[in-house]
Amino acid sequence: MIDMRRTFRFGLLAGGAMAFLGGIGMIESFNERTLIDPILRMGDLFLYGTLFVIAYIAARGEINILEEPDYRAAETTATGAAVGFVATMVTVVYALLITAVDVVEFFPNMDEAMVESLTFEQGAPIGLALLGLASVIVGAVGGWLVSTADGLKQSISKVVGWVLGFALLEVVVTDIVESRDVSRLIYSPNGGLRLWSVAVIAVLVVYLSRRYSGRLTSFAAEVSNADSKSRLRRGVIAFLVFAAIVLPMLLGGILNELMINVSLFVLMGLGLNIVVGLAGLLDLGYVAFFAVGAYGTAVLTSPLSPTFSPQLNWWVALPIVFVLAAIAGLLVGTPVIRMRGDYLAIVTLGFGEIVRILLLSDWLTPLFGGSQGIRRIPGVDVPFLGEVGGTRPEFFVYLTLIFVLIAGYISYRAQNSRIGRAWAAMREDEDVAEAIGISTVSAKLLAFVTGAIIASFAGALFSAKVGAVFTNSFDVLVSIIILVVVIVGGMGSISGVIVGAFVLIGVLGGPKSPGLLAEFAEFKLLFYGAILVFMMLKRPEGLLPSVRRSRELHQDEMSQDAWLEKGGDFTADDAEGATT
Amino acid sequence: MDRVFRVCCPAVVAETSTQNARTRRFRFNWVDSFLWFIRISAIIAIVVGLTGTIQNFLDGQGPTVEQWRDLFVSSISTGAMYGLVALGYSMVYGVLGFINFAHGEVFMSGIMVGWIAAMLLFENGLWDANPFISLAIVLLVAMFTSTLIAVLTEKIAYRPLRGSPRLIPLITSIGVSFFLQYAFAGLFGVGLQTYPAPPGILSEDINVFGVPIEGTKLLVIAVAILAMVALWYFVTKTKTGRAMRAVAEDKEIAGLMGINVDRTIVTTFAVGGAMAGVGGLLWALLFRNVQFITGFLPGIKAFTAAVLGGIGNLPGAMLGGVFLGLFEGMGPLLVLDGLGIPAVSQLKDAVAFSALILVLIFRPTGLLGERLGSEDRA
Amino acid sequence: MKKKMSMRLTAALGALALVAAACGGGVDFEAGDLGAVTVEDGESIQIRSLQVITGPDATLGIPEERAVRLAVADFGQIFGHDVEVGTGLDDLCSADGGQAAAQTIVADDQVVGVIGTSCSGAATAAMPLISQDGMVMISGSNTSPALTSDLQGTAGSDYHEGYYRTAHNDLIQGAAAANFMFRELGLANVALIHDGDPYTQGLTSAFQAAFEALGGTITVHTSIPKGTTDAAPVLTEVAGTNPEGVFMPIFIAEATAIAQQKGNVAGLEEVTFMGADGILSPAFIEEVPESAGFYFSGPDLRFGENTNEATDVNAAGFLAAYDAEYNEAPTAPFWAHAYDATTMLLMAIKAVAVEDGDRLHIDRRALRDELDKISGFSGIIGTINCDDFGDCGAAKITVIHNVDNVYSNATENVVFSYVPEG
């Protein structure tokens, strides 16, 4: 049975989404990038990808966990096609409206060029017919996929994933391959995969996944179930460490640069994780400590530091920078010690901005260079290698990895120590923690100071890497993105922070650095926003949550529900059950 | 109830209770004396700065009386605009207990769509022919847009999160904020959109008790006061308003009393959005320019104003806005200039945030004190 | 190190390979100390555009990137090879953004040269990488003296070999604006407003030095931070010092706020306002009626019949093509500089490229030498001569007066022009 109203609603939704993507100029700008040489451009991927997903969801219908779903291919295909048809109607009306009424004055992207980008560059009648045809087909395929067997579904999604991965990461693959001839085999000179390399990837993926996927998943399960001291687990860790040592040698300049940027955010994420994740203090001005680290290093090491210019070696400057960061942590921490959660948020945000504004100010220019920043910051002196800075990313990456390890170790020790438990208690309920004799003042200050010092690691590395500091690297957006990294990764979890940084900074890009998908640049924060909302709705505990944290989260939900629905009839078992 | 608690707490009790008696008093004194140090040095800095400025003024340097007066009026009108936006933060915070970061974008959306209305009116000549009707139309468009966006975000992004820890909706609102910013950047372009100049009558000075005040600023202050009075009437005298206050006090109890909590929360967002829409018109009158990032900093400022006045406290939000406007508008010239600091205007935002920190150090619950439900006060 | 090593490898082994290959082709090509790029048959010559194309400063960089693309299209093929710009890279108007983008550029050994960056801060961090990899970079809008020289023969602190620019050095513009205000307008007391950007602050500082040397007084040197919409405080600060003129080389958003709100501040009625090239665009002169009466210092935009000798395109032709392609006028005046920069690079490539059958060898050292030698090249911006530190700009600053809010009238209304002595 096809639910007509639902199908129609989803069709409207898909049409609206397609119109929106066109209206913000995404399709037009993404279409300049070819993914698979003659047949697929990036804009089309997003346009029809959106339709595809919506058609799939529409055809899947309401999910009822209790019943085994029973899909008939004809039915789901028809639903998908109908969604595609309704979406076309919306898009056609939209395209015609834009052609008829001149709205470019208000919406600069809604012009003929956009209509052309929606219609395979064909313009009104022919292009619209093509658009309709393509939409119905894509919708139908989306619908049909619902009814297919799970194995086939998996194979298709794997093939699509790998092909798109190779297509999107063209620059990176080319960089790694390093041989122009090989990359010319895979990619067409106009950009985009060659058709036959798509075929090869597809065959390889299907073959390899048929052959090895079972073993891989069982191995993964074995590892995650293994005891933390078991041989297997240790073996895996040893392998990861080995990979971390060898990998930078194999990666090209782009990926090493990316690794460094990701590592800097891992560092800051680990620091903020102590403040927010462990101690429960919402700090929205964390970038201030990053800035203290970076400017501290700059002043101490650069010959161009305006007044005070000791030109220290980076290693000598480092401990001084830590002390400065610790002092900054105390200065920020002490006034806010009595403030409740959200007052803390806005006050720390304020501190972050104050630090940036002061560093930029003409008043303190004699110390920090003001608008002109501090330039010519030397790299890090490493025995046998000489000066290592941003121009030698393949060495610098080791330096950042070492500091990530140190920060990870500090976090790990802190988490499982006396102070870590005090933080946990304080995070749960400050009054109770106080009542049972925890000194919340020193616990809070310690969290701020530790967090500040870890952020100053990142700052010191950043200075040496970029070789110049300007205040625009330290605006409030950075604070927010670090928080996002921590939350998306999984608050309170060290591995979560690392995963979060890789996914967000590595793939989408950081506030001032491109990620793997550098083409998204213009729309990076749009994707950030959408991902954040989606994550919080679907997986609020983050990608790799800490066990304790995720339990708290679900227990909160449970207790709330319990209060409202069950009238307090609620046991701890319910909470535990919800997480597993 | 919770295993974590059982596992962690006895250990903590054991290790801290003995040392605590000794260390605690000492620590507290240390923090207190630091806070006193900040308080005293702030007062000294302000007094010295003021004296310096007055000295300069007597020496005939710096702004004249007339310039000071204009600055005062313009700071108050900016503050009134902050206040209206702050109401939205304060109400949502009062009811749901989280900072709705996207409220700045709700505010921006009203200005942005209002700009289309203003341009259409301008092109048809109505803007100059019927200035007040035109402004009323722009106001309605702005209020409608902001309300719509506020209600939609509540429905799509926040409602499913009801009852989750408050960090979750906070992060969601950051996501919504990014999404809206860049959706508007895509739709309207990244450039500056400029409203047509306010109709002629408004740019003339109007005498208020013998003091000439620019028409636009007077209108801004008047609209802000009207909106505030209307809101006050709505919240205290109408049934819906009472329901809102009840929900803010305690959602569960309010639900038990037969109040439709979901609908009341939507109303809260809608009213907050409408106030942001009014704020948007004021922004258009004062600054005339709008861009996709227009909502961000003013949004943060408005939240600062809400905290400054005492969060959850509606008159507090308005007062906080006016004070913030005064602090950031006049603070640099009045205090910092007297201290001999160069390029003081550059430090405007730093002054605004320092004022917030100082106010909270002196009065931890804001100027008028916070008004929050029992569950949010913890 | 690896990069350097691979570069040397290219230089050494690559040269060997090439010599081997050359035996077959018949052309004897030997790469210089920086290595060479070999473009195979049917492949394109790779150059890159590195401009600020997102965020609030995108109005500066987008016209430059588009100018690069138009210039490449106008120039056509080089010895039967297309020139490819690839995806436009983003310098994010910041040091870290510039460095990350430069990393992407140097990862591709085929890239010959870069047109960029938009912002001086980005060039500071990008140039070490670009220079180290033997590439060249030509900027259409960097103006910081630190990137080239102080014009007295001393290299700037951030100068790296392989860096060139067609934009003028700040020192020239600072002196030009100061001379105009002091000598032509007879103003002895001037207030300065920058916006915290290295460019604007560098320019106000250069102005201050030149103005005080002439005997004028700077009443206040203040700042309107980026993103400020409420200009009342800064205008009151300025008005309180009773200046006769205000020099504010800032960008459109903040300048719009100042222009619109200066009427509300008592004491500024008689004050002369002067901006610089950041607001020398239709988006300010035409969209903001209050900009009437403003003076603007900047590069000489009376391009008139100035014709780029490489492509035979003049300003009118360029603007027509721009409008046809992008449905709008350029949002910043540096399109001409980026256009000329691109043709300069392509000319130089054409000059040093060695044909080897259907392949093409481009020696990196020879390319730098060729650019160093450029003199008397006629571009849209005028005659281009490169000095020893990469300053290739036309070195002529003009001041225009906006009388009737028509951009083309304003740019023709030149009231002062300045060419540094010597």
PDB file of C-alpha atoms in Angstrom, chain C residues 161-336:
ATOM      1  CA  GLU C 161      62.858  34.831  -3.541  1.00  0.00           C
ATOM      2  CA  GLY C 162      60.195  34.125  -6.105  1.00  0.00           C
ATOM      3  CA  TYR C 163      57.760  36.679  -4.737  1.00  0.00           C
ATOM      4  CA  TYR C 164      56.406  39.408  -6.998  1.00  0.00           C
ATOM      5  CA  ARG C 165      53.470  41.753  -6.877  1.00  0.00           C
ATOM      6  CA  THR C 166      51.683  44.127  -9.156  1.00  0.00           C
ATOM      7  CA  ALA C 167      50.061  45.988  -6.287  1.00  0.00           C
ATOM      8  CA  HIS C 168      51.829  49.059  -4.960  1.00  0.00           C
ATOM      9  CA  ASN C 169      53.908  49.144  -1.790  1.00  0.00           C
ATOM     10  CA  ASP C 170      52.077  50.706   1.202  1.00  0.00           C
ATOM     11  CA  LEU C 171      54.902  53.159   1.715  1.00  0.00           C
ATOM     12  CA  ILE C 172      54.049  54.835  -1.578  1.00  0.00           C
ATOM     13  CA  GLN C 173      50.379  55.123  -0.804  1.00  0.00           C
ATOM     14  CA  GLY C 174      50.972  56.376   2.739  1.00  0.00           C
ATOM     15  CA  ALA C 175      53.218  59.119   1.424  1.00  0.00           C
ATOM     16  CA  ALA C 176      50.822  59.948  -1.411  1.00  0.00           C
ATOM     17  CA  ALA C 177      47.822  60.328   0.889  1.00  0.00           C
ATOM     18  CA  ALA C 178      49.822  62.365   3.410  1.00  0.00           C
ATOM     19  CA  ASN C 179      51.134  64.678   0.710  1.00  0.00           C
ATOM     20  CA  PHE C 180      47.672  65.163  -0.708  1.00  0.00           C
ATOM     21  CA  MET C 181      46.037  65.999   2.615  1.00  0.00           C
ATOM     22  CA  PHE C 182      48.835  68.247   3.809  1.00  0.00           C
ATOM     23  CA  ARG C 183      49.866  69.995   0.610  1.00  0.00           C
ATOM     24  CA  GLU C 184      46.815  69.954  -1.623  1.00  0.00           C
ATOM     25  CA  LEU C 185      44.039  70.229   0.921  1.00  0.00           C
ATOM     26  CA  GLY C 186      46.136  72.233   3.382  1.00  0.00           C
ATOM     27  CA  LEU C 187      45.015  70.183   6.360  1.00  0.00           C
ATOM     28  CA  ALA C 188      47.381  70.307   9.317  1.00  0.00           C
ATOM     29  CA  ASN C 189      45.376  68.184  11.771  1.00  0.00           C
ATOM     30  CA  VAL C 190      44.249  64.758  10.636  1.00  0.00           C
ATOM     31  CA  ALA C 191      42.764  61.795  12.502  1.00  0.00           C
ATOM     32  CA  LEU C 192      43.511  58.231  11.425  1.00  0.00           C
ATOM     33  CA  ILE C 193      41.200  55.225  11.639  1.00  0.00           C
ATOM     34  CA  HIS C 194      42.334  51.698  10.865  1.00  0.00           C
ATOM     35  CA  ASP C 195      40.464  48.458  11.482  1.00  0.00           C
ATOM     36  CA  GLY C 196      43.067  46.188  13.055  1.00  0.00           C
ATOM     37  CA  ASP C 197      43.904  44.579   9.722  1.00  0.00           C
ATOM     38  CA  PRO C 198      47.652  44.460   9.018  1.00  0.00           C
ATOM     39  CA  TYR C 199      47.002  46.222   5.728  1.00  0.00           C
ATOM     40  CA  THR C 200      44.989  49.143   7.068  1.00  0.00           C
ATOM     41  CA  GLN C 201      47.153  49.582  10.130  1.00  0.00           C
ATOM     42  CA  GLY C 202      50.290  49.463   8.007  1.00  0.00           C
ATOM     43  CA  LEU C 203      48.872  52.149   5.803  1.00  0.00           C
ATOM     44  CA  THR C 204      47.810  54.463   8.614  1.00  0.00           C
ATOM     45  CA  SER C 205      51.256  54.056  10.154  1.00  0.00           C
ATOM     46  CA  ALA C 206      52.929  54.911   6.846  1.00  0.00           C
ATOM     47  CA  PHE C 207      50.604  57.901   6.583  1.00  0.00           C
ATOM     48  CA  GLN C 208      51.460  59.040  10.090  1.00  0.00           C
ATOM     49  CA  ALA C 209      55.188  58.879   9.424  1.00  0.00           C
ATOM     50  CA  ALA C 210      54.897  60.795   6.159  1.00  0.00           C
ATOM     51  CA  PHE C 211      52.409  63.321   7.511  1.00  0.00           C
ATOM     52  CA  GLU C 212      54.440  64.132  10.600  1.00  0.00           C
ATOM     53  CA  ALA C 213      57.553  64.436   8.459  1.00  0.00           C
ATOM     54  CA  LEU C 214      55.720  67.051   6.426  1.00  0.00           C
ATOM     55  CA  GLY C 215      54.958  68.949   9.638  1.00  0.00           C
ATOM     56  CA  GLY C 216      51.343  67.932  10.173  1.00  0.00           C
ATOM     57  CA  THR C 217      49.749  66.727  13.397  1.00  0.00           C
ATOM     58  CA  ILE C 218      47.917  63.455  13.867  1.00  0.00           C
ATOM     59  CA  THR C 219      45.170  64.299  16.345  1.00  0.00           C
ATOM     60  CA  VAL C 220      44.286  60.679  17.081  1.00  0.00           C
ATOM     61  CA  HIS C 221      45.254  57.326  15.616  1.00  0.00           C
ATOM     62  CA  THR C 222      42.373  55.034  16.455  1.00  0.00           C
ATOM     63  CA  SER C 223      40.619  51.965  15.194  1.00  0.00           C
ATOM     64  CA  ILE C 224      37.181  50.641  14.303  1.00  0.00           C
ATOM     65  CA  PRO C 225      37.415  46.873  14.794  1.00  0.00           C
ATOM     66  CA  LYS C 226      36.182  44.676  11.944  1.00  0.00           C
ATOM     67  CA  GLY C 227      32.537  43.833  12.308  1.00  0.00           C
ATOM     68  CA  THR C 228      31.684  47.079  14.081  1.00  0.00           C
ATOM     69  CA  THR C 229      28.294  48.438  13.118  1.00  0.00           C
ATOM     70  CA  ASP C 230      27.957  51.143  15.735  1.00  0.00           C
ATOM     71  CA  ALA C 231      30.383  53.831  14.643  1.00  0.00           C
ATOM     72  CA  ALA C 232      29.167  56.456  17.137  1.00  0.00           C
ATOM     73  CA  PRO C 233      31.864  55.802  19.772  1.00  0.00           C
ATOM     74  CA  VAL C 234      34.784  55.945  17.360  1.00  0.00           C
ATOM     75  CA  LEU C 235      33.356  58.989  15.583  1.00  0.00           C
ATOM     76  CA  THR C 236      32.896  60.747  18.911  1.00  0.00           C
ATOM     77  CA  GLU C 237      36.470  59.891  19.843  1.00  0.00           C
ATOM     78  CA  VAL C 238      37.627  61.382  16.549  1.00  0.00           C
ATOM     79  CA  ALA C 239      35.352  64.424  16.760  1.00  0.00           C
ATOM     80  CA  GLY C 240      36.619  65.128  20.264  1.00  0.00           C
ATOM     81  CA  THR C 241      40.087  65.854  18.892  1.00  0.00           C
ATOM     82  CA  ASN C 242      38.835  68.452  16.383  1.00  0.00           C
ATOM     83  CA  PRO C 243      40.554  67.156  13.264  1.00  0.00           C
ATOM     84  CA  GLU C 244      40.253  68.889   9.908  1.00  0.00           C
ATOM     85  CA  GLY C 245      40.462  65.631   8.027  1.00  0.00           C
ATOM     86  CA  VAL C 246      40.096  61.911   8.581  1.00  0.00           C
ATOM     87  CA  PHE C 247      42.101  59.275   6.733  1.00  0.00           C
ATOM     88  CA  MET C 248      40.487  55.833   7.004  1.00  0.00           C
ATOM     89  CA  PRO C 249      41.932  53.212   4.644  1.00  0.00           C
ATOM     90  CA  ILE C 250      39.423  50.579   5.842  1.00  0.00           C
ATOM     91  CA  PHE C 251      37.001  48.207   4.127  1.00  0.00           C
ATOM     92  CA  ILE C 252      33.436  48.540   2.940  1.00  0.00           C
ATOM     93  CA  ALA C 253      31.378  47.338   5.911  1.00  0.00           C
ATOM     94  CA  GLU C 254      32.970  49.596   8.509  1.00  0.00           C
ATOM     95  CA  ALA C 255      33.411  52.495   6.097  1.00  0.00           C
ATOM     96  CA  THR C 256      29.700  52.304   5.292  1.00  0.00           C
ATOM     97  CA  ALA C 257      28.902  52.527   8.998  1.00  0.00           C
ATOM     98  CA  ILE C 258      31.164  55.564   9.358  1.00  0.00           C
ATOM     99  CA  ALA C 259      29.785  57.304   6.278  1.00  0.00           C
ATOM    100  CA  GLN C 260      26.190  56.763   7.319  1.00  0.00           C
ATOM    101  CA  GLN C 261      26.623  57.707  10.954  1.00  0.00           C
ATOM    102  CA  LYS C 262      29.018  60.626  10.727  1.00  0.00           C
ATOM    103  CA  GLY C 263      26.094  62.965  10.183  1.00  0.00           C
ATOM    104  CA  ASN C 264      24.808  62.159  13.686  1.00  0.00           C
ATOM    105  CA  VAL C 265      27.969  63.238  15.434  1.00  0.00           C
ATOM    106  CA  ALA C 266      28.329  66.934  16.100  1.00  0.00           C
ATOM    107  CA  GLY C 267      31.603  68.486  15.016  1.00  0.00           C
ATOM    108  CA  LEU C 268      32.241  66.379  11.943  1.00  0.00           C
ATOM    109  CA  GLU C 269      30.231  68.503   9.518  1.00  0.00           C
ATOM    110  CA  GLU C 270      33.231  70.301   8.072  1.00  0.00           C
ATOM    111  CA  VAL C 271      35.685  67.438   8.259  1.00  0.00           C
ATOM    112  CA  THR C 272      37.155  66.012   5.056  1.00  0.00           C
ATOM    113  CA  PHE C 273      37.046  62.230   4.804  1.00  0.00           C
ATOM    114  CA  MET C 274      39.475  60.207   2.786  1.00  0.00           C
ATOM    115  CA  GLY C 275      39.525  56.469   2.225  1.00  0.00           C
ATOM    116  CA  ALA C 276      41.791  54.152   0.269  1.00  0.00           C
ATOM    117  CA  ASP C 277      41.500  51.301  -2.186  1.00  0.00           C
ATOM    118  CA  GLY C 278      39.619  49.050   0.258  1.00  0.00           C
ATOM    119  CA  ILE C 279      36.500  51.105  -0.421  1.00  0.00           C
ATOM    120  CA  LEU C 280      37.347  52.237  -3.905  1.00  0.00           C
ATOM    121  CA  SER C 281      34.522  50.227  -5.422  1.00  0.00           C
ATOM    122  CA  PRO C 282      30.967  50.730  -6.687  1.00  0.00           C
ATOM    123  CA  ALA C 283      29.714  48.908  -3.605  1.00  0.00           C
ATOM    124  CA  PHE C 284      30.774  51.932  -1.573  1.00  0.00           C
ATOM    125  CA  ILE C 285      30.764  54.842  -3.985  1.00  0.00           C
ATOM    126  CA  GLU C 286      27.405  54.053  -5.573  1.00  0.00           C
ATOM    127  CA  GLU C 287      25.554  52.055  -2.925  1.00  0.00           C
ATOM    128  CA  VAL C 288      26.353  54.446  -0.095  1.00  0.00           C
ATOM    129  CA  PRO C 289      25.096  57.928  -1.036  1.00  0.00           C
ATOM    130  CA  GLU C 290      26.780  59.384   2.056  1.00  0.00           C
ATOM    131  CA  SER C 291      30.144  58.684   0.442  1.00  0.00           C
ATOM    132  CA  ALA C 292      29.703  61.817  -1.665  1.00  0.00           C
ATOM    133  CA  GLY C 293      32.535  64.211  -0.910  1.00  0.00           C
ATOM    134  CA  PHE C 294      34.933  61.468   0.098  1.00  0.00           C
ATOM    135  CA  TYR C 295      38.434  61.385  -1.357  1.00  0.00           C
ATOM    136  CA  PHE C 296      40.034  58.058  -2.160  1.00  0.00           C
ATOM    137  CA  SER C 297      43.682  57.258  -2.571  1.00  0.00           C
ATOM    138  CA  GLY C 298      44.629  54.208  -4.539  1.00  0.00           C
ATOM    139  CA  PRO C 299      46.148  52.876  -7.704  1.00  0.00           C
ATOM    140  CA  ASP C 300      45.488  54.905 -10.810  1.00  0.00           C
ATOM    141  CA  LEU C 301      42.235  53.453 -12.081  1.00  0.00           C
ATOM    142  CA  ARG C 302      42.128  55.616 -15.201  1.00  0.00           C
ATOM    143  CA  PHE C 303      43.033  52.577 -17.160  1.00  0.00           C
ATOM    144  CA  GLY C 304      41.502  54.232 -20.200  1.00  0.00           C
ATOM    145  CA  GLU C 305      43.070  52.727 -23.233  1.00  0.00           C
ATOM    146  CA  ASN C 306      45.846  50.969 -21.292  1.00  0.00           C
ATOM    147  CA  THR C 307      46.059  47.674 -23.056  1.00  0.00           C
ATOM    148  CA  ASN C 308      47.600  44.497 -21.776  1.00  0.00           C
ATOM    149  CA  GLU C 309      50.249  43.748 -24.364  1.00  0.00           C
ATOM    150  CA  ALA C 310      49.949  40.016 -23.935  1.00  0.00           C
ATOM    151  CA  THR C 311      46.226  39.745 -24.591  1.00  0.00           C
ATOM    152  CA  ASP C 312      45.285  43.065 -26.219  1.00  0.00           C
ATOM    153  CA  VAL C 313      42.562  43.519 -23.647  1.00  0.00           C
ATOM    154  CA  ASN C 314      41.834  46.883 -22.085  1.00  0.00           C
ATOM    155  CA  ALA C 315      39.799  47.735 -19.007  1.00  0.00           C
ATOM    156  CA  ALA C 316      36.544  48.219 -20.892  1.00  0.00           C
ATOM    157  CA  GLY C 317      36.957  44.919 -22.666  1.00  0.00           C
ATOM    158  CA  PHE C 318      37.761  43.157 -19.400  1.00  0.00           C
ATOM    159  CA  LEU C 319      34.795  44.649 -17.570  1.00  0.00           C
ATOM    160  CA  ALA C 320      32.453  43.667 -20.381  1.00  0.00           C
ATOM    161  CA  ALA C 321      33.753  40.099 -20.293  1.00  0.00           C
ATOM    162  CA  TYR C 322      33.513  40.074 -16.496  1.00  0.00           C
ATOM    163  CA  ASP C 323      29.930  41.227 -16.556  1.00  0.00           C
ATOM    164  CA  ALA C 324      28.993  38.704 -19.223  1.00  0.00           C
ATOM    165  CA  GLU C 325      30.521  35.901 -17.211  1.00  0.00           C
ATOM    166  CA  TYR C 326      29.547  36.788 -13.647  1.00  0.00           C
ATOM    167  CA  ASN C 327      26.532  39.134 -13.892  1.00  0.00           C
ATOM    168  CA  GLU C 328      28.094  41.846 -11.755  1.00  0.00           C
ATOM    169  CA  ALA C 329      30.874  44.390 -11.620  1.00  0.00           C
ATOM    170  CA  PRO C 330      34.084  43.526  -9.740  1.00  0.00           C
ATOM    171  CA  THR C 331      33.732  44.272  -6.027  1.00  0.00           C
ATOM    172  CA  ALA C 332      37.313  45.487  -5.535  1.00  0.00           C
ATOM    173  CA  PRO C 333      39.720  47.386  -7.786  1.00  0.00           C
ATOM    174  CA  PHE C 334      42.500  44.805  -7.762  1.00  0.00           C
ATOM    175  CA  TRP C 335      41.062  42.772 -10.624  1.00  0.00           C
ATOM    176  CA  ALA C 336      43.322  44.691 -12.996  1.00  0.00           C
TER     177      ALA C 336
END
